[in-house]
Amino acid sequence: MNNATGAATDFSFSGLTPDVIANALASVGVDPASGLLALNSYENRVYQFVADDTKRYVAKFYRPARWRDAQILEEHAFTAELLAEDVPAVAPLELDGATLHYFEGYRFSVFPSVGGRAVEPGDMNELERIGRQIGRLHAVARQGEFKHRGTINADYFVTQSLQTLRQTELIPEGLQNAFWAIAEPLAERLLTTDLAAYDKQRLHGDCHLGNMLLREDELTFVDFDDALTGPAIQDLWMMLAGDDRQERWMQLDALVSGYEEFCDFDARETALIEPLRGFRIIHYMAWLARRWQDTAFQRAFPWFAEQRYWEQQVLAMKEQLAALQEAPLELHPNFNC
């Protein structure tokens, strides 16, 4: 079951029993005094517990064979950099001189449990504060580079994702023609996106409101599992909510206004908002298809196997292709970039 890195050789969590989890934690000197509460993480297995020191912790067991050790450790180092610069982020604890641990073929890390409430979408004052916090994150991110994490590119997010979707049997037979009639032209349009024309930097990678916690009037970044290299706008565009173009335009101005207090923003990158949204739509479907044999995914996303979901995706892709044919969102003409 083990390979050279100590990680399991397939994507299965079948051997990760409560006893294995408890023994893994004990191996690094952490003894749960409470039961293990499974948190909403599907790619990995994440558990919250109270240890015998009465403190709350979170144990994260990485999906086997997904990341190389060097990629996980690079994520850990990035979060440590952020904390060293007083950017609120949740980083793994160093136990026995390491942040990444091994037990019976599984890799895991232990984090402090950080509480907080979710951030409300669309609030202009909140968006400016979010922009400031992402600007602080990016100011640190630009001081170094990833050597092992991936880079946003159309081949992985679009081409390989479509290959996965062609192999899945989940798309209803009666929708196959309609699905591919829009998926193919959407992909063709997305593949024309010239990412090479923009500067790249380290990113959170999956920076949406669900990965931010508001605690004691401070925004904290969580879950850097998808950290990668790409244009700055990747960590900003998911903050824009709603279908009204005027509203999203105002949201973008508020977001970038806060961002530029700490980090310069290339206004040209607003042209990447809709292409990156298109990347995410296609990649998300493929991600679910790749993981569908994991029963945790079947329990969490039962609608993925239903016709209604695929009908909605056909509509979403049509809307996205139309959005790509519109002029991109731009900052307010009076915005001082």
GROMACS .gro file of N, CA and C in nm, residues 157-322:
model
  498
  157PHE      N    1  -0.764   2.244  -1.691
  157PHE     CA    2  -0.897   2.285  -1.646
  157PHE      C    3  -1.005   2.262  -1.752
  158VAL      N    4  -0.968   2.262  -1.878
  158VAL     CA    5  -1.067   2.248  -1.985
  158VAL      C    6  -1.048   2.118  -2.062
  159THR      N    7  -0.934   2.103  -2.129
  159THR     CA    8  -0.915   1.987  -2.218
  159THR      C    9  -0.922   1.855  -2.141
  160GLN      N   10  -0.845   1.843  -2.034
  160GLN     CA   11  -0.847   1.718  -1.956
  160GLN      C   12  -0.981   1.696  -1.887
  161SER      N   13  -1.045   1.804  -1.847
  161SER     CA   14  -1.177   1.790  -1.785
  161SER      C   15  -1.279   1.737  -1.883
  162LEU      N   16  -1.275   1.785  -2.007
  162LEU     CA   17  -1.367   1.733  -2.109
  162LEU      C   18  -1.340   1.586  -2.139
  163GLN      N   19  -1.214   1.546  -2.137
  163GLN     CA   20  -1.180   1.405  -2.156
  163GLN      C   21  -1.244   1.319  -2.047
  164THR      N   22  -1.240   1.369  -1.925
  164THR     CA   23  -1.304   1.298  -1.813
  164THR      C   24  -1.454   1.287  -1.834
  165LEU      N   25  -1.516   1.397  -1.876
  165LEU     CA   26  -1.660   1.398  -1.894
  165LEU      C   27  -1.703   1.308  -2.010
  166ARG      N   28  -1.617   1.292  -2.109
  166ARG     CA   29  -1.650   1.201  -2.219
  166ARG      C   30  -1.650   1.055  -2.173
  167GLN      N   31  -1.577   1.027  -2.068
  167GLN     CA   32  -1.566   0.890  -2.019
  167GLN      C   33  -1.672   0.855  -1.915
  168THR      N   34  -1.734   0.957  -1.857
  168THR     CA   35  -1.833   0.928  -1.753
  168THR      C   36  -1.964   0.879  -1.814
  169GLU      N   37  -2.032   0.795  -1.740
  169GLU     CA   38  -2.163   0.745  -1.783
  169GLU      C   39  -2.276   0.818  -1.713
  170LEU      N   40  -2.242   0.926  -1.643
  170LEU     CA   41  -2.342   0.997  -1.562
  170LEU      C   42  -2.426   1.095  -1.643
  171ILE      N   43  -2.374   1.144  -1.754
  171ILE     CA   44  -2.454   1.236  -1.836
  171ILE      C   45  -2.568   1.156  -1.899
  172PRO      N   46  -2.693   1.192  -1.872
  172PRO     CA   47  -2.806   1.114  -1.927
  172PRO      C   48  -2.800   1.102  -2.078
  173GLU      N   49  -2.835   0.985  -2.128
  173GLU     CA   50  -2.826   0.961  -2.272
  173GLU      C   51  -2.906   1.063  -2.352
  174GLY      N   52  -3.025   1.099  -2.300
  174GLY     CA   53  -3.110   1.192  -2.372
  174GLY      C   54  -3.057   1.334  -2.376
  175LEU      N   55  -2.953   1.364  -2.294
  175LEU     CA   56  -2.895   1.498  -2.290
  175LEU      C   57  -2.758   1.505  -2.355
  176GLN      N   58  -2.708   1.390  -2.399
  176GLN     CA   59  -2.572   1.387  -2.454
  176GLN      C   60  -2.554   1.488  -2.568
  177ASN      N   61  -2.646   1.488  -2.663
  177ASN     CA   62  -2.633   1.578  -2.778
  177ASN      C   63  -2.636   1.724  -2.736
  178ALA      N   64  -2.732   1.758  -2.649
  178ALA     CA   65  -2.744   1.897  -2.604
  178ALA      C   66  -2.622   1.938  -2.522
  179PHE      N   67  -2.572   1.846  -2.440
  179PHE     CA   68  -2.456   1.876  -2.355
  179PHE      C   69  -2.335   1.908  -2.441
  180TRP      N   70  -2.301   1.821  -2.533
  180TRP     CA   71  -2.181   1.840  -2.613
  180TRP      C   72  -2.197   1.951  -2.717
  181ALA      N   73  -2.321   1.979  -2.755
  181ALA     CA   74  -2.345   2.087  -2.851
  181ALA      C   75  -2.306   2.222  -2.792
  182ILE      N   76  -2.308   2.234  -2.659
  182ILE     CA   77  -2.266   2.360  -2.596
  182ILE      C   78  -2.130   2.346  -2.530
  183ALA      N   79  -2.096   2.228  -2.477
  183ALA     CA   80  -1.966   2.210  -2.410
  183ALA      C   81  -1.850   2.230  -2.507
  184GLU      N   82  -1.864   2.180  -2.628
  184GLU     CA   83  -1.754   2.189  -2.724
  184GLU      C   84  -1.726   2.333  -2.769
  185PRO      N   85  -1.828   2.412  -2.809
  185PRO     CA   86  -1.798   2.551  -2.844
  185PRO      C   87  -1.752   2.634  -2.725
  186LEU      N   88  -1.802   2.603  -2.606
  186LEU     CA   89  -1.755   2.675  -2.487
  186LEU      C   90  -1.608   2.646  -2.465
  187ALA      N   91  -1.571   2.519  -2.473
  187ALA     CA   92  -1.431   2.482  -2.455
  187ALA      C   93  -1.343   2.547  -2.561
  188GLU      N   94  -1.391   2.548  -2.684
  188GLU     CA   95  -1.314   2.609  -2.793
  188GLU      C   96  -1.288   2.756  -2.765
  189ARG      N   97  -1.390   2.824  -2.715
  189ARG     CA   98  -1.374   2.965  -2.681
  189ARG      C   99  -1.276   2.983  -2.564
  190LEU      N  100  -1.286   2.898  -2.464
  190LEU     CA  101  -1.199   2.909  -2.347
  190LEU      C  102  -1.053   2.883  -2.382
  191LEU      N  103  -1.030   2.794  -2.477
  191LEU     CA  104  -0.894   2.759  -2.514
  191LEU      C  105  -0.822   2.874  -2.585
  192THR      N  106  -0.896   2.978  -2.623
  192THR     CA  107  -0.832   3.095  -2.685
  192THR      C  108  -0.783   3.195  -2.580
  193THR      N  109  -0.810   3.168  -2.453
  193THR     CA  110  -0.769   3.260  -2.346
  193THR      C  111  -0.617   3.267  -2.339
  194ASP      N  112  -0.563   3.387  -2.351
  194ASP     CA  113  -0.417   3.405  -2.353
  194ASP      C  114  -0.366   3.435  -2.213
  195LEU      N  115  -0.350   3.331  -2.133
  195LEU     CA  116  -0.301   3.349  -1.997
  195LEU      C  117  -0.155   3.395  -1.994
  196ALA      N  118  -0.081   3.365  -2.100
  196ALA     CA  119   0.060   3.403  -2.105
  196ALA      C  120   0.079   3.555  -2.107
  197ALA      N  121  -0.027   3.629  -2.138
  197ALA     CA  122  -0.015   3.775  -2.148
  197ALA      C  123  -0.018   3.843  -2.011
  198TYR      N  124  -0.036   3.765  -1.904
  198TYR     CA  125  -0.053   3.823  -1.771
  198TYR      C  126   0.053   3.772  -1.675
  199ASP      N  127   0.089   3.856  -1.578
  199ASP     CA  128   0.184   3.814  -1.476
  199ASP      C  129   0.123   3.702  -1.391
  200LYS      N  130   0.208   3.616  -1.338
  200LYS     CA  131   0.165   3.505  -1.253
  200LYS      C  132   0.224   3.521  -1.113
  201GLN      N  133   0.156   3.466  -1.016
  201GLN     CA  134   0.204   3.472  -0.879
  201GLN      C  135   0.145   3.357  -0.799
  202ARG      N  136   0.191   3.341  -0.677
  202ARG     CA  137   0.130   3.241  -0.589
  202ARG      C  138  -0.010   3.287  -0.550
  203LEU      N  139  -0.102   3.190  -0.539
  203LEU     CA  140  -0.242   3.220  -0.510
  203LEU      C  141  -0.297   3.126  -0.404
  204HIS      N  142  -0.402   3.171  -0.336
  204HIS     CA  143  -0.481   3.079  -0.255
  204HIS      C  144  -0.539   2.971  -0.344
  205GLY      N  145  -0.592   3.011  -0.459
  205GLY     CA  146  -0.637   2.918  -0.560
  205GLY      C  147  -0.785   2.888  -0.559
  206ASP      N  148  -0.844   2.882  -0.441
  206ASP     CA  149  -0.987   2.853  -0.427
  206ASP      C  150  -1.047   2.956  -0.332
  207CYS      N  151  -1.022   3.083  -0.363
  207CYS     CA  152  -1.055   3.193  -0.272
  207CYS      C  153  -1.200   3.236  -0.292
  208HIS      N  154  -1.290   3.174  -0.217
  208HIS     CA  155  -1.430   3.214  -0.218
  208HIS      C  156  -1.474   3.237  -0.073
  209LEU      N  157  -1.595   3.287  -0.055
  209LEU     CA  158  -1.639   3.325   0.079
  209LEU      C  159  -1.640   3.209   0.177
  210GLY      N  160  -1.660   3.087   0.126
  210GLY     CA  161  -1.658   2.970   0.214
  210GLY      C  162  -1.522   2.940   0.272
  211ASN      N  163  -1.417   2.996   0.214
  211ASN     CA  164  -1.282   2.976   0.264
  211ASN      C  165  -1.228   3.097   0.337
  212MET      N  166  -1.323   3.178   0.389
  212MET     CA  167  -1.289   3.290   0.476
  212MET      C  168  -1.378   3.284   0.599
  213LEU      N  169  -1.320   3.315   0.713
  213LEU     CA  170  -1.396   3.319   0.838
  213LEU      C  171  -1.379   3.457   0.901
  214LEU      N  172  -1.489   3.514   0.949
  214LEU     CA  173  -1.485   3.642   1.018
  214LEU      C  174  -1.487   3.615   1.167
  215ARG      N  175  -1.379   3.652   1.232
  215ARG     CA  176  -1.365   3.626   1.376
  215ARG      C  177  -1.306   3.749   1.444
  216GLU      N  178  -1.378   3.798   1.544
  216GLU     CA  179  -1.333   3.916   1.618
  216GLU      C  180  -1.293   4.029   1.521
  217ASP      N  181  -1.379   4.050   1.423
  217ASP     CA  182  -1.363   4.157   1.326
  217ASP      C  183  -1.239   4.138   1.238
  218GLU      N  184  -1.192   4.013   1.226
  218GLU     CA  185  -1.076   3.985   1.144
  218GLU      C  186  -1.107   3.871   1.047
  219LEU      N  187  -1.068   3.887   0.922
  219LEU     CA  188  -1.091   3.784   0.821
  219LEU      C  189  -0.972   3.689   0.817
  220THR      N  190  -1.003   3.561   0.827
  220THR     CA  191  -0.899   3.458   0.827
  220THR      C  192  -0.916   3.367   0.707
  221PHE      N  193  -0.807   3.342   0.634
  221PHE     CA  194  -0.810   3.250   0.521
  221PHE      C  195  -0.794   3.107   0.570
  222VAL      N  196  -0.874   3.017   0.515
  222VAL     CA  197  -0.862   2.875   0.547
  222VAL      C  198  -0.850   2.795   0.417
  223ASP      N  199  -0.806   2.671   0.430
  223ASP     CA  200  -0.803   2.572   0.322
  223ASP      C  201  -0.725   2.617   0.199
  224PHE      N  202  -0.592   2.601   0.207
  224PHE     CA  203  -0.503   2.632   0.096
  224PHE      C  204  -0.472   2.509   0.013
  225ASP      N  205  -0.558   2.409   0.018
  225ASP     CA  206  -0.534   2.282  -0.049
  225ASP      C  207  -0.517   2.297  -0.200
  226ASP      N  208  -0.580   2.399  -0.259
  226ASP     CA  209  -0.573   2.420  -0.404
  226ASP      C  210  -0.479   2.533  -0.442
  227ALA      N  211  -0.386   2.568  -0.352
  227ALA     CA  212  -0.292   2.675  -0.383
  227ALA      C  213  -0.217   2.644  -0.512
  228LEU      N  214  -0.201   2.746  -0.596
  228LEU     CA  215  -0.134   2.729  -0.724
  228LEU      C  216  -0.084   2.863  -0.774
  229THR      N  217  -0.027   2.862  -0.893
  229THR     CA  218   0.026   2.984  -0.955
  229THR      C  219  -0.070   3.030  -1.064
  230GLY      N  220  -0.089   3.162  -1.074
  230GLY     CA  221  -0.176   3.214  -1.177
  230GLY      C  222  -0.191   3.364  -1.165
  231PRO      N  223  -0.276   3.425  -1.247
  231PRO     CA  224  -0.300   3.570  -1.239
  231PRO      C  225  -0.376   3.606  -1.112
  232ALA      N  226  -0.352   3.725  -1.061
  232ALA     CA  227  -0.410   3.769  -0.934
  232ALA      C  228  -0.562   3.761  -0.933
  233ILE      N  229  -0.627   3.786  -1.045
  233ILE     CA  230  -0.772   3.791  -1.050
  233ILE      C  231  -0.837   3.660  -1.009
  234GLN      N  232  -0.764   3.548  -1.016
  234GLN     CA  233  -0.819   3.419  -0.974
  234GLN      C  234  -0.865   3.423  -0.829
  235ASP      N  235  -0.794   3.498  -0.743
  235ASP     CA  236  -0.831   3.506  -0.602
  235ASP      C  237  -0.934   3.615  -0.574
  236LEU      N  238  -0.981   3.682  -0.678
  236LEU     CA  239  -1.075   3.793  -0.660
  236LEU      C  240  -1.212   3.768  -0.722
  237TRP      N  241  -1.216   3.704  -0.838
  237TRP     CA  242  -1.340   3.703  -0.915
  237TRP      C  243  -1.453   3.628  -0.846
  238MET      N  244  -1.422   3.528  -0.764
  238MET     CA  245  -1.529   3.451  -0.700
  238MET      C  246  -1.603   3.530  -0.593
  239MET      N  247  -1.554   3.648  -0.559
  239MET     CA  248  -1.622   3.734  -0.463
  239MET      C  249  -1.739   3.810  -0.527
  240LEU      N  250  -1.746   3.810  -0.660
  240LEU     CA  251  -1.851   3.883  -0.729
  240LEU      C  252  -1.978   3.798  -0.732
  241ALA      N  253  -2.089   3.854  -0.684
  241ALA     CA  254  -2.212   3.776  -0.670
  241ALA      C  255  -2.324   3.839  -0.752
  242GLY      N  256  -2.418   3.754  -0.793
  242GLY     CA  257  -2.538   3.803  -0.862
  242GLY      C  258  -2.522   3.805  -1.013
  243ASP      N  259  -2.636   3.825  -1.079
  243ASP     CA  260  -2.639   3.825  -1.225
  243ASP      C  261  -2.642   3.966  -1.285
  244ASP      N  262  -2.669   4.065  -1.202
  244ASP     CA  263  -2.681   4.202  -1.252
  244ASP      C  264  -2.543   4.260  -1.280
  245ARG      N  265  -2.520   4.296  -1.405
  245ARG     CA  266  -2.388   4.343  -1.445
  245ARG      C  267  -2.347   4.470  -1.371
  246GLN      N  268  -2.440   4.562  -1.353
  246GLN     CA  269  -2.410   4.687  -1.282
  246GLN      C  270  -2.369   4.659  -1.138
  247GLU      N  271  -2.438   4.565  -1.076
  247GLU     CA  272  -2.406   4.529  -0.938
  247GLU      C  273  -2.266   4.468  -0.929
  248ARG      N  274  -2.234   4.377  -1.020
  248ARG     CA  275  -2.102   4.315  -1.018
  248ARG      C  276  -1.992   4.416  -1.048
  249TRP      N  277  -2.022   4.513  -1.132
  249TRP     CA  278  -1.927   4.620  -1.162
  249TRP      C  279  -1.895   4.699  -1.035
  250MET      N  280  -1.998   4.732  -0.957
  250MET     CA  281  -1.977   4.805  -0.832
  250MET      C  282  -1.901   4.719  -0.731
  251GLN      N  283  -1.934   4.590  -0.727
  251GLN     CA  284  -1.862   4.500  -0.637
  251GLN      C  285  -1.714   4.492  -0.672
  252LEU      N  286  -1.684   4.485  -0.802
  252LEU     CA  287  -1.546   4.478  -0.847
  252LEU      C  288  -1.469   4.604  -0.805
  253ASP      N  289  -1.532   4.720  -0.822
  253ASP     CA  290  -1.466   4.845  -0.782
  253ASP      C  291  -1.435   4.845  -0.632
  254ALA      N  292  -1.532   4.800  -0.551
  254ALA     CA  293  -1.510   4.797  -0.405
  254ALA      C  294  -1.397   4.701  -0.370
  255LEU      N  295  -1.399   4.586  -0.434
  255LEU     CA  296  -1.299   4.483  -0.406
  255LEU      C  297  -1.158   4.532  -0.441
  256VAL      N  298  -1.142   4.587  -0.561
  256VAL     CA  299  -1.011   4.632  -0.606
  256VAL      C  300  -0.965   4.756  -0.529
  257SER      N  301  -1.061   4.839  -0.488
  257SER     CA  302  -1.026   4.957  -0.409
  257SER      C  303  -0.955   4.916  -0.280
  258GLY      N  304  -1.008   4.815  -0.213
  258GLY     CA  305  -0.941   4.764  -0.093
  258GLY      C  306  -0.811   4.695  -0.126
  259TYR      N  307  -0.810   4.618  -0.233
  259TYR     CA  308  -0.691   4.540  -0.273
  259TYR      C  309  -0.571   4.631  -0.295
  260GLU      N  310  -0.594   4.742  -0.362
  260GLU     CA  311  -0.483   4.829  -0.399
  260GLU      C  312  -0.425   4.909  -0.283
  261GLU      N  313  -0.483   4.897  -0.165
  261GLU     CA  314  -0.419   4.955  -0.047
  261GLU      C  315  -0.291   4.880  -0.012
  262PHE      N  316  -0.281   4.756  -0.060
  262PHE     CA  317  -0.165   4.674  -0.026
  262PHE      C  318  -0.092   4.617  -0.148
  263CYS      N  319  -0.158   4.614  -0.262
  263CYS     CA  320  -0.100   4.547  -0.377
  263CYS      C  321  -0.151   4.610  -0.507
  264ASP      N  322  -0.062   4.633  -0.601
  264ASP     CA  323  -0.104   4.687  -0.731
  264ASP      C  324  -0.190   4.583  -0.804
  265PHE      N  325  -0.287   4.632  -0.880
  265PHE     CA  326  -0.373   4.544  -0.958
  265PHE      C  327  -0.365   4.580  -1.105
  266ASP      N  328  -0.343   4.481  -1.190
  266ASP     CA  329  -0.339   4.501  -1.334
  266ASP      C  330  -0.484   4.499  -1.386
  267ALA      N  331  -0.535   4.616  -1.422
  267ALA     CA  332  -0.675   4.628  -1.463
  267ALA      C  333  -0.708   4.543  -1.585
  268ARG      N  334  -0.608   4.505  -1.663
  268ARG     CA  335  -0.633   4.421  -1.779
  268ARG      C  336  -0.690   4.284  -1.739
  269GLU      N  337  -0.661   4.242  -1.617
  269GLU     CA  338  -0.700   4.109  -1.573
  269GLU      C  339  -0.851   4.092  -1.558
  270THR      N  340  -0.925   4.202  -1.558
  270THR     CA  341  -1.071   4.187  -1.551
  270THR      C  342  -1.124   4.111  -1.673
  271ALA      N  343  -1.047   4.111  -1.781
  271ALA     CA  344  -1.088   4.036  -1.901
  271ALA      C  345  -1.081   3.886  -1.879
  272LEU      N  346  -1.019   3.843  -1.769
  272LEU     CA  347  -1.007   3.700  -1.740
  272LEU      C  348  -1.120   3.648  -1.652
  273ILE      N  349  -1.206   3.736  -1.603
  273ILE     CA  350  -1.310   3.692  -1.508
  273ILE      C  351  -1.400   3.586  -1.568
  274GLU      N  352  -1.456   3.613  -1.684
  274GLU     CA  353  -1.548   3.516  -1.743
  274GLU      C  354  -1.477   3.391  -1.796
  275PRO      N  355  -1.359   3.401  -1.858
  275PRO     CA  356  -1.287   3.278  -1.892
  275PRO      C  357  -1.259   3.190  -1.770
  276LEU      N  358  -1.214   3.250  -1.660
  276LEU     CA  359  -1.185   3.170  -1.542
  276LEU      C  360  -1.311   3.109  -1.482
  277ARG      N  361  -1.423   3.181  -1.493
  277ARG     CA  362  -1.549   3.123  -1.450
  277ARG      C  363  -1.583   3.001  -1.537
  278GLY      N  364  -1.559   3.013  -1.667
  278GLY     CA  365  -1.582   2.900  -1.758
  278GLY      C  366  -1.492   2.782  -1.724
  279PHE      N  367  -1.364   2.808  -1.693
  279PHE     CA  368  -1.274   2.702  -1.648
  279PHE      C  369  -1.335   2.627  -1.531
  280ARG      N  370  -1.386   2.705  -1.435
  280ARG     CA  371  -1.435   2.645  -1.310
  280ARG      C  372  -1.560   2.561  -1.335
  281ILE      N  373  -1.650   2.607  -1.423
  281ILE     CA  374  -1.772   2.531  -1.452
  281ILE      C  375  -1.738   2.393  -1.506
  282ILE      N  376  -1.649   2.388  -1.605
  282ILE     CA  377  -1.613   2.260  -1.667
  282ILE      C  378  -1.532   2.174  -1.570
  283HIS      N  379  -1.437   2.236  -1.502
  283HIS     CA  380  -1.351   2.159  -1.411
  283HIS      C  381  -1.430   2.102  -1.294
  284TYR      N  382  -1.529   2.174  -1.244
  284TYR     CA  383  -1.608   2.126  -1.131
  284TYR      C  384  -1.686   2.000  -1.168
  285MET      N  385  -1.745   1.998  -1.286
  285MET     CA  386  -1.815   1.878  -1.330
  285MET      C  387  -1.720   1.760  -1.339
  286ALA      N  388  -1.601   1.784  -1.395
  286ALA     CA  389  -1.503   1.675  -1.410
  286ALA      C  390  -1.451   1.628  -1.274
  287TRP      N  391  -1.433   1.721  -1.181
  287TRP     CA  392  -1.387   1.686  -1.046
  287TRP      C  393  -1.486   1.590  -0.980
  288LEU      N  394  -1.616   1.621  -0.989
  288LEU     CA  395  -1.717   1.532  -0.932
  288LEU      C  396  -1.717   1.397  -1.003
  289ALA      N  397  -1.701   1.397  -1.133
  289ALA     CA  398  -1.699   1.271  -1.208
  289ALA      C  399  -1.580   1.185  -1.168
  290ARG      N  400  -1.464   1.246  -1.149
  290ARG     CA  401  -1.345   1.170  -1.110
  290ARG      C  402  -1.359   1.108  -0.973
  291ARG      N  403  -1.433   1.172  -0.886
  291ARG     CA  404  -1.444   1.126  -0.747
  291ARG      C  405  -1.573   1.048  -0.721
  292TRP      N  406  -1.653   1.024  -0.822
  292TRP     CA  407  -1.787   0.971  -0.800
  292TRP      C  408  -1.788   0.834  -0.733
  293GLN      N  409  -1.683   0.755  -0.751
  293GLN     CA  410  -1.680   0.623  -0.688
  293GLN      C  411  -1.656   0.631  -0.538
  294ASP      N  412  -1.616   0.748  -0.489
  294ASP     CA  413  -1.602   0.770  -0.345
  294ASP      C  414  -1.742   0.789  -0.288
  295THR      N  415  -1.782   0.701  -0.198
  295THR     CA  416  -1.920   0.708  -0.145
  295THR      C  417  -1.948   0.839  -0.073
  296ALA      N  418  -1.843   0.905  -0.022
  296ALA     CA  419  -1.865   1.035   0.043
  296ALA      C  420  -1.918   1.136  -0.057
  297PHE      N  421  -1.872   1.128  -0.182
  297PHE     CA  422  -1.922   1.218  -0.285
  297PHE      C  423  -2.066   1.183  -0.322
  298GLN      N  424  -2.098   1.057  -0.328
  298GLN     CA  425  -2.234   1.016  -0.362
  298GLN      C  426  -2.334   1.061  -0.255
  299ARG      N  427  -2.289   1.059  -0.129
  299ARG     CA  428  -2.377   1.105  -0.021
  299ARG      C  429  -2.391   1.257  -0.023
  300ALA      N  430  -2.281   1.327  -0.052
  300ALA     CA  431  -2.283   1.473  -0.044
  300ALA      C  432  -2.343   1.539  -0.168
  301PHE      N  433  -2.330   1.474  -0.284
  301PHE     CA  434  -2.375   1.534  -0.410
  301PHE      C  435  -2.468   1.438  -0.485
  302PRO      N  436  -2.575   1.392  -0.424
  302PRO     CA  437  -2.663   1.294  -0.491
  302PRO      C  438  -2.722   1.348  -0.621
  303TRP      N  439  -2.739   1.480  -0.629
  303TRP     CA  440  -2.797   1.542  -0.747
  303TRP      C  441  -2.708   1.532  -0.870
  304PHE      N  442  -2.578   1.498  -0.850
  304PHE     CA  443  -2.488   1.489  -0.963
  304PHE      C  444  -2.529   1.379  -1.061
  305ALA      N  445  -2.600   1.279  -1.012
  305ALA     CA  446  -2.644   1.167  -1.098
  305ALA      C  447  -2.786   1.187  -1.150
  306GLU      N  448  -2.844   1.305  -1.124
  306GLU     CA  449  -2.982   1.328  -1.166
  306GLU      C  450  -2.987   1.410  -1.295
  307GLN      N  451  -3.089   1.385  -1.375
  307GLN     CA  452  -3.104   1.454  -1.503
  307GLN      C  453  -3.115   1.604  -1.485
  308ARG      N  454  -3.184   1.646  -1.379
  308ARG     CA  455  -3.204   1.789  -1.359
  308ARG      C  456  -3.071   1.863  -1.348
  309TYR      N  457  -2.973   1.803  -1.281
  309TYR     CA  458  -2.841   1.868  -1.267
  309TYR      C  459  -2.780   1.892  -1.404
  310TRP      N  460  -2.782   1.792  -1.489
  310TRP     CA  461  -2.719   1.805  -1.620
  310TRP      C  462  -2.795   1.902  -1.710
  311GLU      N  463  -2.927   1.910  -1.692
  311GLU     CA  464  -3.004   2.011  -1.764
  311GLU      C  465  -2.960   2.151  -1.721
  312GLN      N  466  -2.939   2.168  -1.592
  312GLN     CA  467  -2.894   2.297  -1.540
  312GLN      C  468  -2.755   2.331  -1.591
  313GLN      N  469  -2.669   2.229  -1.606
  313GLN     CA  470  -2.534   2.255  -1.656
  313GLN      C  471  -2.535   2.296  -1.803
  314VAL      N  472  -2.625   2.238  -1.880
  314VAL     CA  473  -2.638   2.279  -2.020
  314VAL      C  474  -2.676   2.427  -2.026
  315LEU      N  475  -2.770   2.468  -1.942
  315LEU     CA  476  -2.812   2.608  -1.937
  315LEU      C  477  -2.697   2.697  -1.888
  316ALA      N  478  -2.627   2.651  -1.785
  316ALA     CA  479  -2.515   2.731  -1.730
  316ALA      C  480  -2.407   2.752  -1.835
  317MET      N  481  -2.377   2.650  -1.913
  317MET     CA  482  -2.274   2.664  -2.017
  317MET      C  483  -2.320   2.757  -2.128
  318LYS      N  484  -2.449   2.752  -2.162
  318LYS     CA  485  -2.502   2.845  -2.262
  318LYS      C  486  -2.487   2.989  -2.213
  319GLU      N  487  -2.522   3.011  -2.087
  319GLU     CA  488  -2.511   3.146  -2.031
  319GLU      C  489  -2.365   3.191  -2.025
  320GLN      N  490  -2.276   3.095  -1.994
  320GLN     CA  491  -2.135   3.132  -1.986
  320GLN      C  492  -2.077   3.166  -2.122
  321LEU      N  493  -2.117   3.093  -2.225
  321LEU     CA  494  -2.070   3.124  -2.359
  321LEU      C  495  -2.120   3.262  -2.401
  322ALA      N  496  -2.244   3.294  -2.365
  322ALA     CA  497  -2.297   3.427  -2.396
  322ALA      C  498  -2.219   3.536  -2.321
   0.00000   0.00000   0.00000
